[in-house]
Structure formats: C-alpha cells, structure tokens
mmCIF file of C-alpha atoms and ligand atoms in Angstrom:
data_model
loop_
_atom_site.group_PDB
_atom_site.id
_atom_site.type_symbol
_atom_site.label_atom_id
_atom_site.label_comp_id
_atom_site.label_asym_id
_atom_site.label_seq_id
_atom_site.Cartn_x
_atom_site.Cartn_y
_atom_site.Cartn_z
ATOM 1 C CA UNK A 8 121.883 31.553 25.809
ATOM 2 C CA UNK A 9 122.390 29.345 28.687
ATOM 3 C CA UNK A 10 125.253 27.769 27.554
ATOM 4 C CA UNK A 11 128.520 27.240 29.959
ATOM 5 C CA UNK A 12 130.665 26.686 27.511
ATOM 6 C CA UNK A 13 131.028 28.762 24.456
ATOM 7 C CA UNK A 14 130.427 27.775 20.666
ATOM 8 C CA UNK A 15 131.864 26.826 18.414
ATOM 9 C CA UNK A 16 133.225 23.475 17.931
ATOM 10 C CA UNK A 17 135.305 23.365 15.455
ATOM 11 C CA UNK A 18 133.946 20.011 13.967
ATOM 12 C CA UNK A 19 131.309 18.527 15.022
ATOM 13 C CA UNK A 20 129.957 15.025 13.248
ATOM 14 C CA UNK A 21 126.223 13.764 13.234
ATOM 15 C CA UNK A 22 125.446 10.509 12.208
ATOM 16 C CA UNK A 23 122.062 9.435 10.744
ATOM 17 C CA UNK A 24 121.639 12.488 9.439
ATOM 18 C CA UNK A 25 119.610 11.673 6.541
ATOM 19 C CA UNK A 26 116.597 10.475 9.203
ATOM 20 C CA UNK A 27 113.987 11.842 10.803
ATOM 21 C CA UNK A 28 115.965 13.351 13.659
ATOM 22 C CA UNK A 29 118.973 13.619 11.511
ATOM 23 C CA UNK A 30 117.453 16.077 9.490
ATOM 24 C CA UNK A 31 116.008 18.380 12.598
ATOM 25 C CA UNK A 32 119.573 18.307 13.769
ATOM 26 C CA UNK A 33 121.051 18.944 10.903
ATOM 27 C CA UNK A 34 119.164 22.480 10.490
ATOM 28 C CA UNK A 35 119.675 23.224 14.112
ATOM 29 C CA UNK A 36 123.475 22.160 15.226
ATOM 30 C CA UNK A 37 124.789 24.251 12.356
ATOM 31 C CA UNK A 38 124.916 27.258 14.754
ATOM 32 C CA UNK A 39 126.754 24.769 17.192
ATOM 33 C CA UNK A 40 130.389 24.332 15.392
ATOM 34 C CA UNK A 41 132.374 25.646 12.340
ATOM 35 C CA UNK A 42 131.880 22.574 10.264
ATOM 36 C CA UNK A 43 129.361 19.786 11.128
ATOM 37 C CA UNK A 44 129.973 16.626 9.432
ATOM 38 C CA UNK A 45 127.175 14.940 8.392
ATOM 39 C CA UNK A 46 126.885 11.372 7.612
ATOM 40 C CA UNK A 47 124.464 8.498 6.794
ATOM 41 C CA UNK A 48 124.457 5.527 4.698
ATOM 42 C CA UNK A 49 121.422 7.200 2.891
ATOM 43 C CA UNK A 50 121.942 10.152 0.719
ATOM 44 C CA UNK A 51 122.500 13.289 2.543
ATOM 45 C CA UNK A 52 121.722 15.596 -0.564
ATOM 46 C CA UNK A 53 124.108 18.175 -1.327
ATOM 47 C CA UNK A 54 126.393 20.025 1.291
ATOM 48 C CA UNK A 55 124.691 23.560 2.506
ATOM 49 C CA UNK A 56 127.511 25.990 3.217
ATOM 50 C CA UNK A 57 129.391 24.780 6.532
ATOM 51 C CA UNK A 58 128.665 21.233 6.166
ATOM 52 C CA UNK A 59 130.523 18.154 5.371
ATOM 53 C CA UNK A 60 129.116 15.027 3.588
ATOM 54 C CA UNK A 61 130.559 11.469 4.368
ATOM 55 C CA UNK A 62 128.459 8.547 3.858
ATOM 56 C CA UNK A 63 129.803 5.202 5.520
ATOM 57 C CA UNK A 64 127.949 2.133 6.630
ATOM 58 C CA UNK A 65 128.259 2.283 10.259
ATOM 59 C CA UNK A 66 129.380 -1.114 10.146
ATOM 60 C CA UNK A 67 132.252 -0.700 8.557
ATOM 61 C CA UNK A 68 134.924 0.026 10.682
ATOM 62 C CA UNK A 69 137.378 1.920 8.714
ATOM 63 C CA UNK A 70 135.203 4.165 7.351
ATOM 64 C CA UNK A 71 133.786 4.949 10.693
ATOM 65 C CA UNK A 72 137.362 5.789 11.791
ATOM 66 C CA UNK A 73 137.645 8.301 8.868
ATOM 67 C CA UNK A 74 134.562 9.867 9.658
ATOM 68 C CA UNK A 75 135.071 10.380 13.552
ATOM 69 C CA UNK A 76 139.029 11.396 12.315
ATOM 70 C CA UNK A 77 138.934 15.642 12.831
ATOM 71 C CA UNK A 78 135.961 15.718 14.875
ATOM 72 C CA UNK A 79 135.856 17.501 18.579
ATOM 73 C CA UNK A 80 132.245 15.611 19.560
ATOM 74 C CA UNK A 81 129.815 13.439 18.138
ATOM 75 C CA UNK A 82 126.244 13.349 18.353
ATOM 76 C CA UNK A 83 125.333 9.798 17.167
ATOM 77 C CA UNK A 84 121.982 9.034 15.778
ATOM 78 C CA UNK A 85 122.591 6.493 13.111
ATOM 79 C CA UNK A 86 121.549 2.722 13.407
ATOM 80 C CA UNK A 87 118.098 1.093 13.002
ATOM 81 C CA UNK A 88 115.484 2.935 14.749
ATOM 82 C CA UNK A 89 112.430 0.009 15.138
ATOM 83 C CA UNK A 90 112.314 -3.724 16.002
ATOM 84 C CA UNK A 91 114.273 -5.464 12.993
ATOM 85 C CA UNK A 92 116.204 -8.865 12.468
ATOM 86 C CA UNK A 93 118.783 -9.479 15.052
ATOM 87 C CA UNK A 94 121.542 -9.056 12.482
ATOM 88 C CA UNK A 95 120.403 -5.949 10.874
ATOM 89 C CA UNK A 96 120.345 -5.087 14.455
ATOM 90 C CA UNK A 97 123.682 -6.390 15.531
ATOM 91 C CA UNK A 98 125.187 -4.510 12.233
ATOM 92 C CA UNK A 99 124.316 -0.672 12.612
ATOM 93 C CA UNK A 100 123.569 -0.806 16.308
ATOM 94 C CA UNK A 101 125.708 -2.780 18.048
ATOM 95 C CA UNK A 102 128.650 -3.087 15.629
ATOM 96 C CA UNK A 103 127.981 0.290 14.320
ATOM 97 C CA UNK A 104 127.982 2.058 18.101
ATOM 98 C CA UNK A 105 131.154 -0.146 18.762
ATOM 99 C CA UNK A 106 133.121 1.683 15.860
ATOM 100 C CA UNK A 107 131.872 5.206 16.794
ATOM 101 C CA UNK A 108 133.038 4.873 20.036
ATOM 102 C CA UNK A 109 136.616 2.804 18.768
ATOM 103 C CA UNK A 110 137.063 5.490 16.852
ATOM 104 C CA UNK A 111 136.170 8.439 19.253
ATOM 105 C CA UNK A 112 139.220 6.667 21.373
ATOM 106 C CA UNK A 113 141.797 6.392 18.580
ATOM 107 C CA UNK A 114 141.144 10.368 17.521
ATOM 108 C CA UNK A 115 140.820 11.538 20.738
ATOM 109 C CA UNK A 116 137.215 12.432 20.728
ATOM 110 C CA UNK A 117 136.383 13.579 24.026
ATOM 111 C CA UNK A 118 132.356 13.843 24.403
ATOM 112 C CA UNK A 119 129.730 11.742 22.368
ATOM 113 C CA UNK A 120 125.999 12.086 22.153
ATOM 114 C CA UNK A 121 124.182 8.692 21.979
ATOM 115 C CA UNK A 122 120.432 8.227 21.051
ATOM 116 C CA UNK A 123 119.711 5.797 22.864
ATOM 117 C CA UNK A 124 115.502 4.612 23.234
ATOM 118 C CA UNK A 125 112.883 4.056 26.051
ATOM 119 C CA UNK A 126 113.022 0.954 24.863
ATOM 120 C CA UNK A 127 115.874 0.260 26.981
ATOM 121 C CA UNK A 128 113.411 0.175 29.841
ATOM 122 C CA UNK A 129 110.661 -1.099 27.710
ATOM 123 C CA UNK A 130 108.987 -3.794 29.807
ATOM 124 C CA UNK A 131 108.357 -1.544 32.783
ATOM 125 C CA UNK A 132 104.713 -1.331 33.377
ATOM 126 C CA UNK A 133 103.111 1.707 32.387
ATOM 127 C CA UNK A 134 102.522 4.106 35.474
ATOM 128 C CA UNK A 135 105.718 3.253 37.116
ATOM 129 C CA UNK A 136 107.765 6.211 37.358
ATOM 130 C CA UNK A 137 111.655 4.784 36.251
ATOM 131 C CA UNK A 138 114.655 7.150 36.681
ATOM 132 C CA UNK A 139 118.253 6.661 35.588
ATOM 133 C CA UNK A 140 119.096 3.659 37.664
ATOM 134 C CA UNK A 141 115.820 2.137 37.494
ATOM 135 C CA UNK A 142 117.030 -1.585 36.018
ATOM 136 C CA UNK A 143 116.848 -1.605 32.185
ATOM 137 C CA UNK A 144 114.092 -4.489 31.256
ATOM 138 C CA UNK A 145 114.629 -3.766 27.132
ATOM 139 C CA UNK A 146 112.032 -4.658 25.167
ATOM 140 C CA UNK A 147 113.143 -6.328 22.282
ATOM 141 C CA UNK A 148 116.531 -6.812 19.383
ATOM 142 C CA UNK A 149 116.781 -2.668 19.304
ATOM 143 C CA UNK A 150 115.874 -2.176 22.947
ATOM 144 C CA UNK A 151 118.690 -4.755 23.807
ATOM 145 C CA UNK A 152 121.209 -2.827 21.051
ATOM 146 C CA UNK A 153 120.568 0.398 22.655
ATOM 147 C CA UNK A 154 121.093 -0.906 26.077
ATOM 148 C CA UNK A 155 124.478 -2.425 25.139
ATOM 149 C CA UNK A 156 125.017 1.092 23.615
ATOM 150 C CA UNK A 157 125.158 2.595 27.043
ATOM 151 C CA UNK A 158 127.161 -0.105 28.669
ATOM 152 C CA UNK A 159 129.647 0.880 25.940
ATOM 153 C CA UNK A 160 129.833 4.456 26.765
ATOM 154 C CA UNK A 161 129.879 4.234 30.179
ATOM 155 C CA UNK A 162 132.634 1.432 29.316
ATOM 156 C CA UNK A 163 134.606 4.159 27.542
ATOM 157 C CA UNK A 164 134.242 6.781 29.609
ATOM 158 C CA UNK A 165 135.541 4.577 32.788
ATOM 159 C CA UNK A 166 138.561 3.053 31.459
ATOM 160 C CA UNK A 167 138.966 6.062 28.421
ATOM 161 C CA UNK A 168 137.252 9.050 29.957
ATOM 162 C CA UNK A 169 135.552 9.791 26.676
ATOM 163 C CA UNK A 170 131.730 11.554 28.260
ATOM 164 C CA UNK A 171 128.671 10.392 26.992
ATOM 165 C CA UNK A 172 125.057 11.825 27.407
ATOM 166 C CA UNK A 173 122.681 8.376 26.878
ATOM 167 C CA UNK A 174 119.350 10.042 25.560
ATOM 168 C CA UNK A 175 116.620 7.579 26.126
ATOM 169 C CA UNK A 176 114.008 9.317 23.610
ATOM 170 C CA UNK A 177 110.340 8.775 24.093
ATOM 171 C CA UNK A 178 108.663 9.510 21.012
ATOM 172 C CA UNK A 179 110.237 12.692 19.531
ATOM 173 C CA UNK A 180 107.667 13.360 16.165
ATOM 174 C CA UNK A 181 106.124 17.002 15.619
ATOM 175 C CA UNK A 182 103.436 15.677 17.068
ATOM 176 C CA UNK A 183 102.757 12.574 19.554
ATOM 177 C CA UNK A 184 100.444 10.272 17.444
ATOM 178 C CA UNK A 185 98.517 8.412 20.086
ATOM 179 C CA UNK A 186 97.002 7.979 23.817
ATOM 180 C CA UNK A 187 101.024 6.469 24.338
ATOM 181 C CA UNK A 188 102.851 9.551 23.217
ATOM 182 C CA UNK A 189 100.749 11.955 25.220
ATOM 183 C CA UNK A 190 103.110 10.479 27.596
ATOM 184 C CA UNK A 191 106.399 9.660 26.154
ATOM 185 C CA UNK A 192 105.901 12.340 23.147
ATOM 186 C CA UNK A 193 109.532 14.664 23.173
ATOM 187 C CA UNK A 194 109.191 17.483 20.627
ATOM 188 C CA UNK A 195 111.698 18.363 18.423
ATOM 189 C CA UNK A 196 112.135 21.512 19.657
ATOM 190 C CA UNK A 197 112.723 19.994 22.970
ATOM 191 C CA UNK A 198 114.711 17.232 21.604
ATOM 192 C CA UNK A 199 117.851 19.937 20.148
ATOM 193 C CA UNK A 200 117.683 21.647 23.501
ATOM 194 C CA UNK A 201 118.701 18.290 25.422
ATOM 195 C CA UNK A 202 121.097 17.973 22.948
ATOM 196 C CA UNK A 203 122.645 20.931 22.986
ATOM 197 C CA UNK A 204 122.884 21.013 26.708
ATOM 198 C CA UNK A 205 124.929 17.763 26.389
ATOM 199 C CA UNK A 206 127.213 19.141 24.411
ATOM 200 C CA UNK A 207 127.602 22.529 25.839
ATOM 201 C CA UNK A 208 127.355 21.624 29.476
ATOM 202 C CA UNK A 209 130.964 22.082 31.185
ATOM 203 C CA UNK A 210 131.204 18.291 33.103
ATOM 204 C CA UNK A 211 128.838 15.915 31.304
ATOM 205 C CA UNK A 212 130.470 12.803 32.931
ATOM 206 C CA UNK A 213 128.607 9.677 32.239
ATOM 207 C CA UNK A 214 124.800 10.583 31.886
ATOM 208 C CA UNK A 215 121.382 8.755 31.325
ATOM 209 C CA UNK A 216 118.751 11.347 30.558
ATOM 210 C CA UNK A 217 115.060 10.568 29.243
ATOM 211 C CA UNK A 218 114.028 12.857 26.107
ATOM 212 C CA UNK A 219 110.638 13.840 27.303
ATOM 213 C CA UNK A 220 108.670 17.171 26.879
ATOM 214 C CA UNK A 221 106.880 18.643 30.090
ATOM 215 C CA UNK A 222 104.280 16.325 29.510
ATOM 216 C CA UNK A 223 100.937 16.085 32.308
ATOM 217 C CA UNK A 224 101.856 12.509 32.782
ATOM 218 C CA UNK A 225 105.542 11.177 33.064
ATOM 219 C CA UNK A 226 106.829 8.274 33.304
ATOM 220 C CA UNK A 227 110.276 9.064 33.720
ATOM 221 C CA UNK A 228 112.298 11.347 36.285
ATOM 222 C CA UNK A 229 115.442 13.015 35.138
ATOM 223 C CA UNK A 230 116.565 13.823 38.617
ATOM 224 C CA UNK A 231 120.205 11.909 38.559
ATOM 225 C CA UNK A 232 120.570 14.094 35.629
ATOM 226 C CA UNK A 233 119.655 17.231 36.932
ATOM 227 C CA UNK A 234 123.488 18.515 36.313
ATOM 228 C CA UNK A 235 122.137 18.810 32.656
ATOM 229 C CA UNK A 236 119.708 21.392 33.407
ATOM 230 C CA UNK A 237 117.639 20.509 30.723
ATOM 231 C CA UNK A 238 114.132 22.369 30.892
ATOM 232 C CA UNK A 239 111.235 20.885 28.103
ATOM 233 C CA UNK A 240 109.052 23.769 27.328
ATOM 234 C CA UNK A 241 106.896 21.720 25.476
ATOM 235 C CA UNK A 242 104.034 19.509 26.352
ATOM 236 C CA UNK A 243 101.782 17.203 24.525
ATOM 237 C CA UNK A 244 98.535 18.600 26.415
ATOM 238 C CA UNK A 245 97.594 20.778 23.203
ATOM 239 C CA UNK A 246 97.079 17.962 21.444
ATOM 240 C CA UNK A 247 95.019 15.462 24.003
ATOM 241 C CA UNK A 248 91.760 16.422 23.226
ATOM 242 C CA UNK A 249 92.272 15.616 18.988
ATOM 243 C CA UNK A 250 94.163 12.130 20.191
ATOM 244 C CA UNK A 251 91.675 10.771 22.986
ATOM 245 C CA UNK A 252 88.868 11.812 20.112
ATOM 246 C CA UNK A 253 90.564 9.806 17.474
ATOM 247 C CA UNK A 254 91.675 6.782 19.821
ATOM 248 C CA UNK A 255 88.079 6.911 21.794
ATOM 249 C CA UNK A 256 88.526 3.924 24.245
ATOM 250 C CA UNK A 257 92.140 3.789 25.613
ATOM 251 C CA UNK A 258 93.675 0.346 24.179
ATOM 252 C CA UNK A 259 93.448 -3.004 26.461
ATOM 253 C CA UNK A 260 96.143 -5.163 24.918
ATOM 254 C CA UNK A 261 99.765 -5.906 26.193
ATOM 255 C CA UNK A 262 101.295 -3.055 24.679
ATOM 256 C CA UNK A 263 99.081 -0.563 26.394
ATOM 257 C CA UNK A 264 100.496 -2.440 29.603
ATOM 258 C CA UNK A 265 104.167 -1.544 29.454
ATOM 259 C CA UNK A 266 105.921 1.595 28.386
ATOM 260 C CA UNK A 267 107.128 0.277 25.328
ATOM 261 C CA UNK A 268 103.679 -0.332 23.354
ATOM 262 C CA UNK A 269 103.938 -2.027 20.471
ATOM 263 C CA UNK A 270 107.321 -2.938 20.947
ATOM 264 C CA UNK A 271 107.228 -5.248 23.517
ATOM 265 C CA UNK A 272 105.258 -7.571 21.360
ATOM 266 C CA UNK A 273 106.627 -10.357 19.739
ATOM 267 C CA UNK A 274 107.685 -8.709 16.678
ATOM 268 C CA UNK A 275 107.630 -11.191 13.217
ATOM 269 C CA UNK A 276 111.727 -11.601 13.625
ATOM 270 C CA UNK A 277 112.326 -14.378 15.892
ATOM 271 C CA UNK A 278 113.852 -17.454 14.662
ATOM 272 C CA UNK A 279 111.184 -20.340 13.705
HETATM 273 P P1 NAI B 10 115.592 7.215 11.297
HETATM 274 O O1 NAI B 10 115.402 5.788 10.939
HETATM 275 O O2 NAI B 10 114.755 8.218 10.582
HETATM 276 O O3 NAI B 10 117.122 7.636 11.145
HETATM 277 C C1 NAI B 10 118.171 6.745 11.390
HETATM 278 C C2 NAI B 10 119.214 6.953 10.301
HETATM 279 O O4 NAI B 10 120.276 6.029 10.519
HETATM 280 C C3 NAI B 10 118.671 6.717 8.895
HETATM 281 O O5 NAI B 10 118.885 7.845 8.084
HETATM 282 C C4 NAI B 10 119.448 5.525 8.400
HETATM 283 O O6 NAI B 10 119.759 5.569 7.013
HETATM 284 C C5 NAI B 10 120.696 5.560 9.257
HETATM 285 N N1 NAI B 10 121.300 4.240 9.339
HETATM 286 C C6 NAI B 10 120.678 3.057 9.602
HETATM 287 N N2 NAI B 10 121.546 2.049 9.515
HETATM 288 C C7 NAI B 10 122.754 2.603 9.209
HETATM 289 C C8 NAI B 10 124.037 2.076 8.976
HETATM 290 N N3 NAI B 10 124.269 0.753 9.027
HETATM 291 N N4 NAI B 10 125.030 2.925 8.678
HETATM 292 C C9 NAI B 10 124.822 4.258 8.598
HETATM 293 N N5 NAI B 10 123.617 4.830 8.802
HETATM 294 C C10 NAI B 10 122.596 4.000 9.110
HETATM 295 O O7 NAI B 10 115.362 7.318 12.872
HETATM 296 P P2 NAI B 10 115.129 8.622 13.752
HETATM 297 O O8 NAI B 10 113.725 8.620 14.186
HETATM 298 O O9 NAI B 10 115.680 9.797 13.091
HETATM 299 O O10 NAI B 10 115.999 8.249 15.041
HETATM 300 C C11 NAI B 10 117.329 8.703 15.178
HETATM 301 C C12 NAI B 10 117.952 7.982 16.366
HETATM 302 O O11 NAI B 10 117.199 8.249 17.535
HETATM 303 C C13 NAI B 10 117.999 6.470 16.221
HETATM 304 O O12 NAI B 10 119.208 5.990 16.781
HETATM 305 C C14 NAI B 10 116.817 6.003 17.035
HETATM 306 O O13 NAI B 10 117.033 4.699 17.546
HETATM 307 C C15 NAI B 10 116.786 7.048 18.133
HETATM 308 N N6 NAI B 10 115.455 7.214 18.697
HETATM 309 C C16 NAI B 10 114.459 7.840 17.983
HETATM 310 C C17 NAI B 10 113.222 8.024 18.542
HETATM 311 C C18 NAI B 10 112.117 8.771 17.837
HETATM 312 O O14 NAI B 10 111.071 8.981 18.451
HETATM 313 N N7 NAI B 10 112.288 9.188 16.594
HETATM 314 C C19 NAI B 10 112.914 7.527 19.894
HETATM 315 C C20 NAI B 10 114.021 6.867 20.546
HETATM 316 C C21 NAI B 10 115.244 6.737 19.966
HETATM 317 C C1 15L B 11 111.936 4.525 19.354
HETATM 318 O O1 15L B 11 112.988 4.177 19.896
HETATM 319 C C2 15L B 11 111.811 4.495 17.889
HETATM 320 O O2 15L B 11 112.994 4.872 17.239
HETATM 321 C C3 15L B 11 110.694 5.346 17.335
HETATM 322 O O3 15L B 11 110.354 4.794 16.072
HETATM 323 C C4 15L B 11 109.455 5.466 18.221
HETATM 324 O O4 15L B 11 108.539 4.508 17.970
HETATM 325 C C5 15L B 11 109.802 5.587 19.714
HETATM 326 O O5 15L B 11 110.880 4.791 20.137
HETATM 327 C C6 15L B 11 108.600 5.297 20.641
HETATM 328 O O6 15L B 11 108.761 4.561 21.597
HETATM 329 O O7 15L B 11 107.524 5.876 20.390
#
C-alpha cells in the first residue's frame, strides 16, 4: 500500500456516518484504525465488530466534545449537504464544524479531515480551470458554511497546529448523473483513496484538495496539493455516451454557466 505512515489509529471518529458518504466510509476506514467511532444525529444501526456508536447533534457542543474525547483523527462529514435555511445551515455547518474543531483542540486531536464542497468556488464560470488559491466565489448558505469551514481549519492549524485536508468534493455518487458530473463526478472509490491519503500522508499541513476522478474534462487542478499524491483511477468517460443520450441538448440556463449548477440559483430560502 502506498501509505507513509503505518495503520492503525487507534481511534479514529467519522461523523455523518449515517449518509451517503458516511456509509462508504464507514465500510472502508474500518481497516484504517482499531476502533472507528461513528457518529450521526441519524441512526447509525447497530455497532459491527470494531465500531463505536455515538449519536450527537453536531450543534451541541458538549456532546461534540465527548465524541472527539479518545480520538487520534477525525474525518468530518456531518452537516447539511444541499442549499437549506440559513439557520439549519448556521447549526450543523458552521456551529457544528466550530465544535469539531473546539474539541479537536481541547483533546489534543492532531489531524482532521473536512468535507468541504465545490461549492466553495461555486460561481466560477464553467471552463475556468480554479486551483487551490483560486478566490472562493461560494455559491450559496452551504457554499458560504463550507468556506468558513476552511477558514476555521486553517485558523486552527496556524495558531493550534491541528492539520486539516479541506476536500472540496465534486459530485462523489456511484455514478455522475448528468452532462455536469461528467465533469465534477468523484467516485467513491476515488473518494476513500483521497481520504486515506490525508490521513496517512506523513506532513499534511494545511491542504485544499478537489475530490475529482480522472475525468476528460477538469475543472480543477490539484497541483498546490500535489504533496498528497493522490492518483483518481476513475473517470466518468464510461458513462458519457448513456448521459449525453439521456440529457440530448446540453442545458442553456444559469446553472449550466457556473460550476455550481443548480446551486447557484436562487434557492426558495431567502428571506421575503
Ligand atoms: P448526507 O446528507 O447523505 O450525509 C450527511 C450526514 O450528516 C447525514 O447522515 C446527516 O444526518 C448528518 N447531519 C446533518 N446535520 C447534522 C447535525 N446537526 N448533527 C449531526 N449530524 C448531522 O451527505 P453526503 O452526500 O454523505 O455528504 C457528506 C459530506 O460531504 C457533507 O459534509 C457534504 O457537504 C460533503 N459533500 C458531499 C458531496 C457529494 O457529492 N455527496 C459533494 C461535496 C461535499
Ligand atoms: C455538494 O456539495 C452536495 O453535497 C451534493 O449533494 C452534490 O450535489 C454536489 O455538491 C455537486 O455539486 O454535485
């Protein structure tokens, strides 16, 4: 494995486990650490051997401390994961983030693992090729949470040296679903390597890394994260001739004009 530093943690703790990603994660970190510590504030079923349930509400800051307490990283998924009211928004993503990484400080977690979204970079016009320093132009409530999410970690790791890997996902589904995700599609397969290169890799520093398969067209450059030697194997080229059949005439609207699609439209949440 190309790994440079050896498993396993002894605890490792994934929030938003219960979702989409959370579950892929769940199968696939297991081999990662002794224990992984799973929690959501949906129900996480029943603990398979070498797991650890705690639900919490990632807005509630105590019981985010006790779930971070024991852990050696953190790969932090939970939150809302689409445009939603600004204080749904402001409760799992930006409070929520705030506790995880509060509480990474007080226990003396040293690495964390933060999904952050494209949508960070959202209003970017398609074809532009962004890379880590390319200014952030978020595209909406959740683009701006995830945005303030990586201000926080690079906050922390500058005044508390606690390393974060900032994974702007595309769209990471087992397959991309449209003419979009041919281009921002990150397969799940891909998705665990990235991840487990961020938590394996010996100096991880402060890093900004777009989860993106080897996909034919890119709009995003992982150069200033190169350190990462992260290598998609996947591409969404299998599945361009079923998606341009289904979606015939490539979409004309505003959100086929900027790499956030559909989020960058005025979503039904604003104040009237
Ligand atoms: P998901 O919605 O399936 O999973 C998110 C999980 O977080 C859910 O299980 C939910 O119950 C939990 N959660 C929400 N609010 C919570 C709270 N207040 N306290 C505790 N848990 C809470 O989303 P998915 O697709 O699995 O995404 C995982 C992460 O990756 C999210 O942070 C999302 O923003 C990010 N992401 C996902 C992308 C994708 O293509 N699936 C693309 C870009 C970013
Ligand atoms: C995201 O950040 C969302 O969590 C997910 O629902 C997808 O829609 C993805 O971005 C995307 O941009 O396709």
């Amino acid at each position: 494995m190309d790994m440079d530093t050896p498993p396993p943690f002894a605890r490792l703790l994934l929030t938003g486990a219960a979702g989409a990603l959370g579950k892929v994660l769940r199968q696939e970190l297991r081999r990662d650490t002794r224990v992984l510590r799973l929690s959501d504030v949906a129900s996480l079923g029943s603990a398979a051997a070498g797991e650890e349930l705690m639900p919490c509400d990632l807005a509630d800051k105590e019981a985010v401390d006790a779930v971070v307490q024991g852990c050696d990283a953190i790969v932090h998924l939970g939150g809302v994961a689409t445009e939603q009211p600004f204080e749904q928004v402001l409760e799992a993503n930006i409070r929520g983030t705030f506790h995880v990484y509060e509480a990474a400080r007080r226990h003396g977690v040293r690495r964390v693992v933060f999904a952050s979204s494209n949508h960070v970079t959202g209003f970017h016009p398609v074809g532009e090729v962004l890379d880590a320093d390319a200014p952030r132009r978020p595209d909406g409530y959740y683009g701006l949470s995830k945005s303030f999410g990586e201000d926080l970690s690079r906050f922390y790791f500058d005044r508390y040296g606690i390393e974060s890997a900032c994974l702007r996902i595309g769209s990471c589904y087992p397959e991309p679903r449209d003419r979009r995700m041919l281009v921002t599609w990150q397969s799940p397969g891909d998705l665990t390597a990235l991840v487990r290169r961020c938590l394996r890799v010996a100096n991880l520093g402060h890093a900004v890394v777009y989860g993106v398969s080897d996909n034919r067209e890119l709009w995003w450059d992982n150069r200033l994260a190169a350190h990462l030697d992260y290598a998609p194997r996947d591409s969404s080229e299998p599945f361009r001739e079923r998606i341009e059949a289904a979606q015939r005439a490539a979409p004309q609207d505003k959100a086929a004009q900027f790499q956030g699609g559909a989020f960058v439209q005025a979503g039904p949440f604003e104040s009237k």
